[in-house]
Amino acid sequence: MKKEHIVSYEELRWEELTEQDRTLLEAAIEATDTSHSPYSHFRVGAALRLASGETVKGSNQENIAYPSGLCAERTAMFAAAIQHPGEAFDTLAVVARNPEGALCGASPCGACRQVMAEYEMKQQRKMRVLVFFSKGKILIFDSVERLLPFCFEM
Ligand code: THU
């Protein structure tokens, strides 16, 4: 039997965002300054808003032993899980700067989606994900489930 999976999400322009989401994306943009990316020169910034309203930032941290590095999204989530135990993740915003320094899109990689999915399941509350492509195109997913359907579970 053939089945289809449809992904629904919102696509908004910068001016259409709520002030809260704009502020979170601005924090993610700021976080690109802390990226350590001497190999890819691709600076990714993430900002995670917690249920308390607090924001935890992350950025990609690369390493000469390549697999030792970590993506921006995971540094933010792991930092939040450690520094704010038990606090639910409300919204995660992700942006990137290309090697020229211009803001560009970075849709979360599969490994980061799997980590998001696990925290979402653990907290039994949906986590929103904002993915910046340009000021004219920001994608908003109301749950990690939209980004990683049929994810690994035990
Ligand atoms: N990267 C992220 O930080 N997040 C993603 O979701 C995808 C990729 C980083 C990893 C590496 O430092 C650089 O972007 C280029 O792949």
XYZ file of C-alpha atoms and ligand atoms in Angstrom:
170
model
C 0.000 0.000 0.000
C 1.450 3.329 -1.015
C 1.350 6.007 1.647
C 2.410 9.612 1.759
C 3.838 11.705 4.528
C 3.126 15.420 4.371
C 5.230 17.875 6.333
C 3.487 21.034 7.408
C 5.379 24.102 8.482
C 5.104 27.860 8.256
C 7.250 30.062 6.076
C 7.461 33.651 7.284
C 9.409 36.788 6.508
C 11.452 38.489 9.222
C 8.811 41.229 9.686
C 6.095 38.613 10.150
C 7.783 36.912 13.101
C 6.648 37.495 16.659
C 8.988 39.681 18.676
C 9.919 36.658 20.786
C 10.945 34.599 17.754
C 12.840 37.527 16.242
C 14.733 37.990 19.498
C 15.608 34.301 19.552
C 16.887 34.408 15.969
C 18.929 37.489 16.846
C 20.497 35.499 19.711
C 21.309 32.706 17.233
C 22.888 35.267 14.899
C 24.997 36.578 17.825
C 26.024 33.011 18.626
C 27.664 32.628 15.204
C 30.434 34.856 16.623
C 31.416 32.075 19.042
C 31.704 29.420 16.333
C 35.049 27.628 16.086
C 35.072 26.650 12.432
C 38.590 26.955 10.983
C 37.947 23.974 8.665
C 34.564 24.652 7.089
C 34.510 28.439 7.677
C 30.769 27.904 8.065
C 29.615 29.545 11.285
C 26.410 28.121 12.688
C 24.566 29.695 15.605
C 21.740 28.268 17.674
C 19.611 29.761 20.418
C 17.341 27.683 22.580
C 14.508 29.313 24.492
C 13.570 27.405 27.610
C 10.106 27.231 29.149
C 11.342 29.665 31.814
C 12.041 32.236 29.090
C 15.784 31.927 29.493
C 17.911 31.560 26.345
C 20.889 29.235 25.929
C 23.177 29.741 22.943
C 25.271 27.277 20.982
C 27.590 27.320 18.002
C 29.454 24.768 15.945
C 32.778 23.747 17.429
C 35.095 22.039 14.998
C 38.237 20.087 15.701
C 41.301 19.019 13.770
C 40.200 15.438 14.472
C 37.059 16.071 12.412
C 34.478 13.833 14.074
C 35.331 15.355 17.442
C 33.514 18.566 16.593
C 29.864 19.273 17.277
C 27.031 21.159 15.615
C 25.568 24.374 16.988
C 22.187 22.841 17.782
C 23.663 20.086 19.904
C 26.014 22.384 21.823
C 22.973 24.512 22.742
C 20.788 21.562 23.739
C 23.505 19.818 25.734
C 24.472 23.045 27.516
C 20.812 23.679 28.394
C 20.260 20.096 29.573
C 23.262 20.395 31.884
C 22.859 23.970 33.091
C 19.062 23.927 33.391
C 18.162 20.340 34.297
C 14.500 19.483 34.015
C 13.662 22.691 32.181
C 11.639 22.133 29.003
C 12.968 23.295 25.635
C 10.426 25.610 24.038
C 11.962 26.820 20.760
C 15.287 26.263 19.016
C 16.445 28.780 16.399
C 19.242 28.049 13.914
C 21.122 30.352 11.555
C 24.431 30.192 9.701
C 27.017 32.427 8.104
C 28.727 31.284 4.939
C 32.521 31.629 4.545
C 31.975 35.207 3.285
C 30.201 36.049 6.542
C 26.760 36.471 5.007
C 23.755 35.023 6.803
C 22.530 31.883 5.093
C 20.437 28.820 5.703
C 21.393 25.780 7.731
C 18.706 23.199 8.083
C 19.552 20.975 11.055
C 21.445 17.791 10.211
C 20.023 14.356 10.889
C 22.055 13.768 14.051
C 20.827 17.049 15.563
C 17.242 16.156 14.652
C 17.599 12.839 16.451
C 18.869 14.632 19.561
C 16.011 17.153 19.352
C 13.551 14.264 18.996
C 14.836 12.612 22.126
C 14.517 15.749 24.253
C 11.053 16.358 22.839
C 9.966 12.832 23.782
C 11.581 13.148 27.206
C 9.830 16.396 28.051
C 6.483 15.233 26.584
C 6.013 18.663 25.171
C 6.532 19.901 21.652
C 9.637 21.878 20.811
C 9.357 24.452 18.019
C 12.224 24.822 15.554
C 12.962 28.016 13.619
C 15.235 27.590 10.613
C 16.578 30.774 9.090
C 17.328 30.797 5.367
C 17.153 34.531 4.724
C 15.247 37.530 6.079
C 12.617 36.646 3.478
C 12.357 32.991 4.384
C 12.215 31.582 7.889
C 10.734 28.124 8.318
C 8.848 27.346 11.510
C 8.211 23.759 12.547
C 5.815 23.399 15.473
C 7.384 20.120 16.561
C 10.558 18.130 15.991
C 8.312 15.358 14.713
C 7.835 17.424 11.560
C 11.582 17.427 10.929
C 12.226 13.795 11.749
C 9.255 11.567 11.117
C 9.716 7.866 11.830
C 12.680 8.629 14.074
C 14.550 5.973 15.996
C 12.831 5.021 19.229
C 13.173 2.064 21.576
N 26.705 22.236 11.290
C 25.955 22.671 12.347
O 26.450 23.331 13.269
N 24.645 22.326 12.364
C 24.025 21.570 11.416
O 22.863 21.204 11.581
C 24.742 21.188 10.208
C 26.185 21.479 10.180
C 28.132 22.572 11.270
C 29.045 21.387 11.382
C 30.311 21.916 10.761
O 31.038 22.602 11.780
C 29.826 22.943 9.746
O 28.469 23.191 10.053
C 29.942 22.506 8.313
O 29.378 21.280 8.120
